[in-house]
Amino acid sequence: RKEVEQDPGPFNVPEGATVAFNCTYSNSASQSFFWYRQDCRKEPKLLMSVYSSGNEDGRFTAQLNRASQYISLLIRDSKLSDSATYLCVVNRPLTGFQKLVFGTGTRLLVSP
Amino acid sequence: NAGVTQTPKFQVLKTGQSMTLQCAQDMNHEYMSWYRQDPGMGLRLIHYSVGAGITDQGEVPNGYNVSRSTTEDFPLRLLSAAPSQTSVYFCASSPDRVRVQYFGPGTRLTVT
């Protein structure tokens, strides 16, 4: 089983739609969770950190369910510019350097 | 701030050749890492550094060397290129062990 698993998609949605991605992780001791966004042929960039109580940043909402070991990302009112691959990232708990484990990503295509 | 810079952007090598991928950051971050990204796989950690003079291996270190003589620079050396090293290489830096990583634009390497 992969440490971080995501549905690769693609998710094809029209502009204005709401779309949700899930991600599961295997290490119950993980404590840091992130969603990164990666545009085609570009570097990953942090979209948002994910906190236990859930957090929102504009149209984006992230949730963490520790009991079930999954993380979700909800995008409301999708824009064409939201088309990208969304990477779920979880830390592998160790002392010293924080090793991040990256999912393979979920691709989102928003069409007019 | 330029952030994290990488050179070259593209490189083609023949099997057995050696080369150095350059990475520099101007954010005075202590933590720097090298990742490779291959289709269908998440980013995988090659080597990392927690400060000048300190480096350690990640998940996939074979065939690569690193050094960290200054806070700013973290070059990755391919000792004898192999086709299996064809990939996109990302350098990243972070201000501490638990915070978000900032990625460079990547180097696309093809080994023939």
PDB file of C-alpha atoms in Angstrom:
ATOM      1  CA  ARG A   1       0.000   0.000   0.000  1.00  0.00           C
ATOM      2  CA  LYS A   2       1.291   3.469  -0.902  1.00  0.00           C
ATOM      3  CA  GLU A   3       1.929   5.853   1.983  1.00  0.00           C
ATOM      4  CA  VAL A   4      -0.254   8.490   0.342  1.00  0.00           C
ATOM      5  CA  GLU A   5      -2.955   7.543  -2.129  1.00  0.00           C
ATOM      6  CA  GLN A   6      -4.946   9.778  -4.420  1.00  0.00           C
ATOM      7  CA  ASP A   7      -7.372   9.218  -7.260  1.00  0.00           C
ATOM      8  CA  PRO A   8      -5.388  10.334 -10.328  1.00  0.00           C
ATOM      9  CA  GLY A   9      -8.505  11.619 -12.127  1.00  0.00           C
ATOM     10  CA  PRO A  10      -8.859  13.538 -14.301  1.00  0.00           C
ATOM     11  CA  PHE A  11     -11.845  15.257 -12.792  1.00  0.00           C
ATOM     12  CA  ASN A  12     -13.590  17.152 -15.596  1.00  0.00           C
ATOM     13  CA  VAL A  13     -15.918  19.856 -14.271  1.00  0.00           C
ATOM     14  CA  PRO A  14     -17.592  22.944 -15.758  1.00  0.00           C
ATOM     15  CA  GLU A  15     -16.794  26.412 -14.522  1.00  0.00           C
ATOM     16  CA  GLY A  16     -18.705  27.229 -11.361  1.00  0.00           C
ATOM     17  CA  ALA A  17     -18.921  23.632 -10.192  1.00  0.00           C
ATOM     18  CA  THR A  18     -17.898  22.347  -6.783  1.00  0.00           C
ATOM     19  CA  VAL A  19     -15.393  19.517  -6.776  1.00  0.00           C
ATOM     20  CA  ALA A  20     -13.834  17.497  -3.974  1.00  0.00           C
ATOM     21  CA  PHE A  21     -10.697  15.383  -3.821  1.00  0.00           C
ATOM     22  CA  ASN A  22      -9.783  12.864  -1.170  1.00  0.00           C
ATOM     23  CA  CYS A  23      -6.471  11.474  -0.136  1.00  0.00           C
ATOM     24  CA  THR A  24      -5.653   8.668   2.290  1.00  0.00           C
ATOM     25  CA  TYR A  25      -2.435   8.181   4.217  1.00  0.00           C
ATOM     26  CA  SER A  26      -1.102   5.095   5.921  1.00  0.00           C
ATOM     27  CA  ASN A  27       1.089   6.394   8.746  1.00  0.00           C
ATOM     28  CA  SER A  28      -1.108   7.195  11.741  1.00  0.00           C
ATOM     29  CA  ALA A  29       1.751   9.110  13.374  1.00  0.00           C
ATOM     30  CA  SER A  30       1.837  11.741  10.617  1.00  0.00           C
ATOM     31  CA  GLN A  31       1.239  15.226  11.958  1.00  0.00           C
ATOM     32  CA  SER A  32       1.642  17.659   9.073  1.00  0.00           C
ATOM     33  CA  PHE A  33      -0.607  17.720   6.050  1.00  0.00           C
ATOM     34  CA  PHE A  34      -0.612  19.899   2.982  1.00  0.00           C
ATOM     35  CA  TRP A  35      -2.191  20.371  -0.397  1.00  0.00           C
ATOM     36  CA  TYR A  36       0.169  21.509  -3.145  1.00  0.00           C
ATOM     37  CA  ARG A  37      -0.821  22.597  -6.605  1.00  0.00           C
ATOM     38  CA  GLN A  38       1.265  21.743  -9.657  1.00  0.00           C
ATOM     39  CA  ASP A  39       0.628  23.265 -13.054  1.00  0.00           C
ATOM     40  CA  CYS A  40       1.715  21.402 -16.160  1.00  0.00           C
ATOM     41  CA  ARG A  41       5.506  21.302 -16.417  1.00  0.00           C
ATOM     42  CA  LYS A  42       5.925  23.589 -13.407  1.00  0.00           C
ATOM     43  CA  GLU A  43       7.074  23.184  -9.839  1.00  0.00           C
ATOM     44  CA  PRO A  44       4.704  22.297  -6.980  1.00  0.00           C
ATOM     45  CA  LYS A  45       3.488  25.240  -4.942  1.00  0.00           C
ATOM     46  CA  LEU A  46       1.800  25.187  -1.570  1.00  0.00           C
ATOM     47  CA  LEU A  47      -1.950  25.639  -1.831  1.00  0.00           C
ATOM     48  CA  MET A  48      -2.740  25.264   1.834  1.00  0.00           C
ATOM     49  CA  SER A  49      -1.805  23.480   5.015  1.00  0.00           C
ATOM     50  CA  VAL A  50      -4.451  21.232   6.531  1.00  0.00           C
ATOM     51  CA  TYR A  51      -5.351  21.585  10.188  1.00  0.00           C
ATOM     52  CA  SER A  52      -7.230  19.206  12.453  1.00  0.00           C
ATOM     53  CA  SER A  53     -10.185  21.553  12.797  1.00  0.00           C
ATOM     54  CA  GLY A  54     -10.412  22.098   9.064  1.00  0.00           C
ATOM     55  CA  ASN A  55      -9.527  25.342   7.358  1.00  0.00           C
ATOM     56  CA  GLU A  56     -10.711  27.525   4.549  1.00  0.00           C
ATOM     57  CA  ASP A  57      -8.933  29.850   2.169  1.00  0.00           C
ATOM     58  CA  GLY A  58     -11.353  31.619  -0.102  1.00  0.00           C
ATOM     59  CA  ARG A  59     -12.954  29.021  -2.360  1.00  0.00           C
ATOM     60  CA  PHE A  60     -10.800  26.224  -0.963  1.00  0.00           C
ATOM     61  CA  THR A  61     -11.624  24.158   2.106  1.00  0.00           C
ATOM     62  CA  ALA A  62      -9.406  21.446   3.540  1.00  0.00           C
ATOM     63  CA  GLN A  63     -10.472  18.834   6.069  1.00  0.00           C
ATOM     64  CA  LEU A  64      -8.540  16.245   8.024  1.00  0.00           C
ATOM     65  CA  ASN A  65     -10.025  13.064   9.448  1.00  0.00           C
ATOM     66  CA  ARG A  66      -7.390  11.497  11.658  1.00  0.00           C
ATOM     67  CA  ALA A  67      -9.519   8.541  12.674  1.00  0.00           C
ATOM     68  CA  SER A  68      -9.983   7.465   9.070  1.00  0.00           C
ATOM     69  CA  GLN A  69      -6.629   8.858   7.939  1.00  0.00           C
ATOM     70  CA  TYR A  70      -7.896  10.879   5.055  1.00  0.00           C
ATOM     71  CA  ILE A  71      -7.616  14.455   3.905  1.00  0.00           C
ATOM     72  CA  SER A  72      -9.992  16.256   1.615  1.00  0.00           C
ATOM     73  CA  LEU A  73      -9.901  19.366  -0.533  1.00  0.00           C
ATOM     74  CA  LEU A  74     -13.089  21.092  -1.645  1.00  0.00           C
ATOM     75  CA  ILE A  75     -13.040  23.689  -4.383  1.00  0.00           C
ATOM     76  CA  ARG A  76     -16.140  25.816  -4.788  1.00  0.00           C
ATOM     77  CA  ASP A  77     -17.080  27.910  -7.806  1.00  0.00           C
ATOM     78  CA  SER A  78     -14.343  26.359  -9.969  1.00  0.00           C
ATOM     79  CA  LYS A  79     -12.422  28.676 -12.294  1.00  0.00           C
ATOM     80  CA  LEU A  80     -10.609  27.817 -15.497  1.00  0.00           C
ATOM     81  CA  SER A  81      -7.407  28.769 -13.696  1.00  0.00           C
ATOM     82  CA  ASP A  82      -7.995  25.995 -11.136  1.00  0.00           C
ATOM     83  CA  SER A  83      -7.051  23.439 -13.815  1.00  0.00           C
ATOM     84  CA  ALA A  84      -3.942  21.778 -12.395  1.00  0.00           C
ATOM     85  CA  THR A  85      -2.776  18.699 -10.537  1.00  0.00           C
ATOM     86  CA  TYR A  86      -3.370  18.732  -6.787  1.00  0.00           C
ATOM     87  CA  LEU A  87      -0.827  16.912  -4.667  1.00  0.00           C
ATOM     88  CA  CYS A  88      -1.628  15.569  -1.225  1.00  0.00           C
ATOM     89  CA  VAL A  89       1.439  15.737   1.023  1.00  0.00           C
ATOM     90  CA  VAL A  90       1.971  14.167   4.423  1.00  0.00           C
ATOM     91  CA  ASN A  91       5.013  14.169   6.660  1.00  0.00           C
ATOM     92  CA  ARG A  92       6.778  10.951   7.591  1.00  0.00           C
ATOM     93  CA  PRO A  93       7.425  11.460  11.271  1.00  0.00           C
ATOM     94  CA  LEU A  94      11.083  11.370  12.165  1.00  0.00           C
ATOM     95  CA  THR A  95      13.284  13.374  14.431  1.00  0.00           C
ATOM     96  CA  GLY A  96      15.360  15.945  12.636  1.00  0.00           C
ATOM     97  CA  PHE A  97      14.464  16.655   9.044  1.00  0.00           C
ATOM     98  CA  GLN A  98      10.823  16.444   8.124  1.00  0.00           C
ATOM     99  CA  LYS A  99      10.482  13.998   5.256  1.00  0.00           C
ATOM    100  CA  LEU A 100       7.456  14.730   3.164  1.00  0.00           C
ATOM    101  CA  VAL A 101       5.633  12.016   1.257  1.00  0.00           C
ATOM    102  CA  PHE A 102       3.916  13.197  -1.897  1.00  0.00           C
ATOM    103  CA  GLY A 103       0.895  11.615  -3.480  1.00  0.00           C
ATOM    104  CA  THR A 104       0.902  11.171  -7.239  1.00  0.00           C
ATOM    105  CA  GLY A 105      -1.689  13.898  -7.613  1.00  0.00           C
ATOM    106  CA  THR A 106      -5.261  14.371  -8.779  1.00  0.00           C
ATOM    107  CA  ARG A 107      -5.708  16.150 -12.077  1.00  0.00           C
ATOM    108  CA  LEU A 108      -8.483  18.721 -12.377  1.00  0.00           C
ATOM    109  CA  LEU A 109      -9.722  20.081 -15.689  1.00  0.00           C
ATOM    110  CA  VAL A 110     -12.187  22.956 -15.549  1.00  0.00           C
ATOM    111  CA  SER A 111     -13.945  23.673 -18.824  1.00  0.00           C
ATOM    112  CA  PRO A 112     -15.921  26.754 -19.983  1.00  0.00           C
TER     113      PRO A 112
ATOM    114  CA  ASN B   1      14.106  37.643  -3.818  1.00  0.00           C
ATOM    115  CA  ALA B   2      14.647  35.181  -6.634  1.00  0.00           C
ATOM    116  CA  GLY B   3      13.581  32.334  -4.326  1.00  0.00           C
ATOM    117  CA  VAL B   4      14.930  28.955  -5.422  1.00  0.00           C
ATOM    118  CA  THR B   5      16.737  28.874  -8.753  1.00  0.00           C
ATOM    119  CA  GLN B   6      17.898  25.840 -10.717  1.00  0.00           C
ATOM    120  CA  THR B   7      20.144  25.472 -13.725  1.00  0.00           C
ATOM    121  CA  PRO B   8      20.028  24.160 -16.337  1.00  0.00           C
ATOM    122  CA  LYS B   9      16.329  23.998 -17.237  1.00  0.00           C
ATOM    123  CA  PHE B  10      16.907  21.173 -19.728  1.00  0.00           C
ATOM    124  CA  GLN B  11      19.764  18.730 -20.233  1.00  0.00           C
ATOM    125  CA  VAL B  12      20.420  15.715 -22.427  1.00  0.00           C
ATOM    126  CA  LEU B  13      23.194  13.357 -21.392  1.00  0.00           C
ATOM    127  CA  LYS B  14      24.617  10.190 -22.824  1.00  0.00           C
ATOM    128  CA  THR B  15      24.852   7.115 -20.631  1.00  0.00           C
ATOM    129  CA  GLY B  16      27.973   7.277 -18.500  1.00  0.00           C
ATOM    130  CA  GLN B  17      28.403  11.038 -18.583  1.00  0.00           C
ATOM    131  CA  SER B  18      28.507  13.020 -15.369  1.00  0.00           C
ATOM    132  CA  MET B  19      27.079  16.405 -14.616  1.00  0.00           C
ATOM    133  CA  THR B  20      26.029  18.736 -11.818  1.00  0.00           C
ATOM    134  CA  LEU B  21      22.568  20.221 -11.393  1.00  0.00           C
ATOM    135  CA  GLN B  22      22.797  23.584  -9.692  1.00  0.00           C
ATOM    136  CA  CYS B  23      20.426  24.855  -7.022  1.00  0.00           C
ATOM    137  CA  ALA B  24      20.586  28.140  -5.139  1.00  0.00           C
ATOM    138  CA  GLN B  25      18.257  29.960  -2.747  1.00  0.00           C
ATOM    139  CA  ASP B  26      18.399  33.503  -1.436  1.00  0.00           C
ATOM    140  CA  MET B  27      15.960  33.117   1.474  1.00  0.00           C
ATOM    141  CA  ASN B  28      18.599  32.066   4.014  1.00  0.00           C
ATOM    142  CA  HIS B  29      16.833  28.727   4.522  1.00  0.00           C
ATOM    143  CA  GLU B  30      18.695  26.083   6.462  1.00  0.00           C
ATOM    144  CA  TYR B  31      16.890  23.097   4.939  1.00  0.00           C
ATOM    145  CA  MET B  32      17.344  22.111   1.307  1.00  0.00           C
ATOM    146  CA  SER B  33      16.329  19.002  -0.601  1.00  0.00           C
ATOM    147  CA  TRP B  34      16.485  17.361  -3.991  1.00  0.00           C
ATOM    148  CA  TYR B  35      13.534  15.429  -5.395  1.00  0.00           C
ATOM    149  CA  ARG B  36      12.872  13.615  -8.627  1.00  0.00           C
ATOM    150  CA  GLN B  37       9.464  13.338 -10.226  1.00  0.00           C
ATOM    151  CA  ASP B  38       8.563  10.518 -12.574  1.00  0.00           C
ATOM    152  CA  PRO B  39       5.243   9.810 -14.310  1.00  0.00           C
ATOM    153  CA  GLY B  40       2.827   7.922 -12.072  1.00  0.00           C
ATOM    154  CA  MET B  41       4.988   8.432  -8.998  1.00  0.00           C
ATOM    155  CA  GLY B  42       5.019  11.098  -6.364  1.00  0.00           C
ATOM    156  CA  LEU B  43       8.054  13.258  -5.812  1.00  0.00           C
ATOM    157  CA  ARG B  44      10.780  11.170  -4.235  1.00  0.00           C
ATOM    158  CA  LEU B  45      13.486  12.534  -1.981  1.00  0.00           C
ATOM    159  CA  ILE B  46      17.037  11.984  -3.245  1.00  0.00           C
ATOM    160  CA  HIS B  47      19.201  13.856  -0.724  1.00  0.00           C
ATOM    161  CA  TYR B  48      18.671  16.597   1.782  1.00  0.00           C
ATOM    162  CA  SER B  49      20.628  19.010   3.945  1.00  0.00           C
ATOM    163  CA  VAL B  50      19.788  20.533   7.310  1.00  0.00           C
ATOM    164  CA  GLY B  51      22.520  23.151   7.113  1.00  0.00           C
ATOM    165  CA  ALA B  52      25.877  23.988   5.589  1.00  0.00           C
ATOM    166  CA  GLY B  53      28.182  21.014   5.854  1.00  0.00           C
ATOM    167  CA  ILE B  54      25.404  18.547   6.740  1.00  0.00           C
ATOM    168  CA  THR B  55      23.795  16.251   4.180  1.00  0.00           C
ATOM    169  CA  ASP B  56      21.937  12.963   4.326  1.00  0.00           C
ATOM    170  CA  GLN B  57      20.337  10.438   2.025  1.00  0.00           C
ATOM    171  CA  GLY B  58      16.697  10.338   1.096  1.00  0.00           C
ATOM    172  CA  GLU B  59      14.697   7.513  -0.455  1.00  0.00           C
ATOM    173  CA  VAL B  60      16.521   7.188  -3.773  1.00  0.00           C
ATOM    174  CA  PRO B  61      20.150   8.344  -3.302  1.00  0.00           C
ATOM    175  CA  ASN B  62      21.964   5.807  -5.492  1.00  0.00           C
ATOM    176  CA  GLY B  63      23.842   7.388  -8.368  1.00  0.00           C
ATOM    177  CA  TYR B  64      23.751  10.886  -6.882  1.00  0.00           C
ATOM    178  CA  ASN B  65      26.055  12.927  -4.671  1.00  0.00           C
ATOM    179  CA  VAL B  66      25.473  16.217  -2.912  1.00  0.00           C
ATOM    180  CA  SER B  67      27.457  18.713  -0.897  1.00  0.00           C
ATOM    181  CA  ARG B  68      26.501  21.867   1.002  1.00  0.00           C
ATOM    182  CA  SER B  69      29.422  24.201   1.442  1.00  0.00           C
ATOM    183  CA  THR B  70      27.254  27.320   1.820  1.00  0.00           C
ATOM    184  CA  THR B  71      23.734  28.014   3.027  1.00  0.00           C
ATOM    185  CA  GLU B  72      22.766  29.233  -0.441  1.00  0.00           C
ATOM    186  CA  ASP B  73      23.922  26.411  -2.709  1.00  0.00           C
ATOM    187  CA  PHE B  74      23.064  22.727  -2.877  1.00  0.00           C
ATOM    188  CA  PRO B  75      24.339  21.096  -6.090  1.00  0.00           C
ATOM    189  CA  LEU B  76      23.344  17.580  -7.128  1.00  0.00           C
ATOM    190  CA  ARG B  77      25.934  15.501  -8.958  1.00  0.00           C
ATOM    191  CA  LEU B  78      25.156  12.608 -11.243  1.00  0.00           C
ATOM    192  CA  LEU B  79      28.223  10.409 -11.180  1.00  0.00           C
ATOM    193  CA  SER B  80      27.595   8.212 -14.238  1.00  0.00           C
ATOM    194  CA  ALA B  81      24.273   8.936 -15.881  1.00  0.00           C
ATOM    195  CA  ALA B  82      21.920   6.054 -16.633  1.00  0.00           C
ATOM    196  CA  PRO B  83      18.631   6.036 -18.605  1.00  0.00           C
ATOM    197  CA  SER B  84      16.828   5.316 -15.309  1.00  0.00           C
ATOM    198  CA  GLN B  85      17.831   8.800 -14.195  1.00  0.00           C
ATOM    199  CA  THR B  86      15.725  10.417 -16.890  1.00  0.00           C
ATOM    200  CA  SER B  87      13.379  12.531 -14.810  1.00  0.00           C
ATOM    201  CA  VAL B  88      12.415  16.006 -13.684  1.00  0.00           C
ATOM    202  CA  TYR B  89      14.541  17.159 -10.765  1.00  0.00           C
ATOM    203  CA  PHE B  90      13.297  19.690  -8.247  1.00  0.00           C
ATOM    204  CA  CYS B  91      15.300  21.449  -5.604  1.00  0.00           C
ATOM    205  CA  ALA B  92      13.446  22.795  -2.565  1.00  0.00           C
ATOM    206  CA  SER B  93      14.249  24.839   0.497  1.00  0.00           C
ATOM    207  CA  SER B  94      12.500  25.369   3.815  1.00  0.00           C
ATOM    208  CA  PRO B  95      13.088  27.677   6.765  1.00  0.00           C
ATOM    209  CA  ASP B  96      12.768  24.840   9.281  1.00  0.00           C
ATOM    210  CA  ARG B  97      11.953  21.185   9.476  1.00  0.00           C
ATOM    211  CA  VAL B  98       8.214  21.482   9.802  1.00  0.00           C
ATOM    212  CA  ARG B  99       7.279  24.223   7.429  1.00  0.00           C
ATOM    213  CA  VAL B 100       6.348  24.339   3.787  1.00  0.00           C
ATOM    214  CA  GLN B 101       8.946  23.719   1.144  1.00  0.00           C
ATOM    215  CA  TYR B 102       9.603  26.161  -1.671  1.00  0.00           C
ATOM    216  CA  PHE B 103      10.461  24.509  -4.948  1.00  0.00           C
ATOM    217  CA  GLY B 104      12.679  25.641  -7.782  1.00  0.00           C
ATOM    218  CA  PRO B 105      11.425  25.513 -11.395  1.00  0.00           C
ATOM    219  CA  GLY B 106      12.971  22.115 -12.072  1.00  0.00           C
ATOM    220  CA  THR B 107      15.522  20.588 -14.424  1.00  0.00           C
ATOM    221  CA  ARG B 108      14.309  18.192 -17.111  1.00  0.00           C
ATOM    222  CA  LEU B 109      16.997  15.584 -17.665  1.00  0.00           C
ATOM    223  CA  THR B 110      17.057  13.003 -20.421  1.00  0.00           C
ATOM    224  CA  VAL B 111      19.691  10.278 -20.470  1.00  0.00           C
ATOM    225  CA  THR B 112      20.064   8.421 -23.757  1.00  0.00           C
TER     226      THR B 112
END
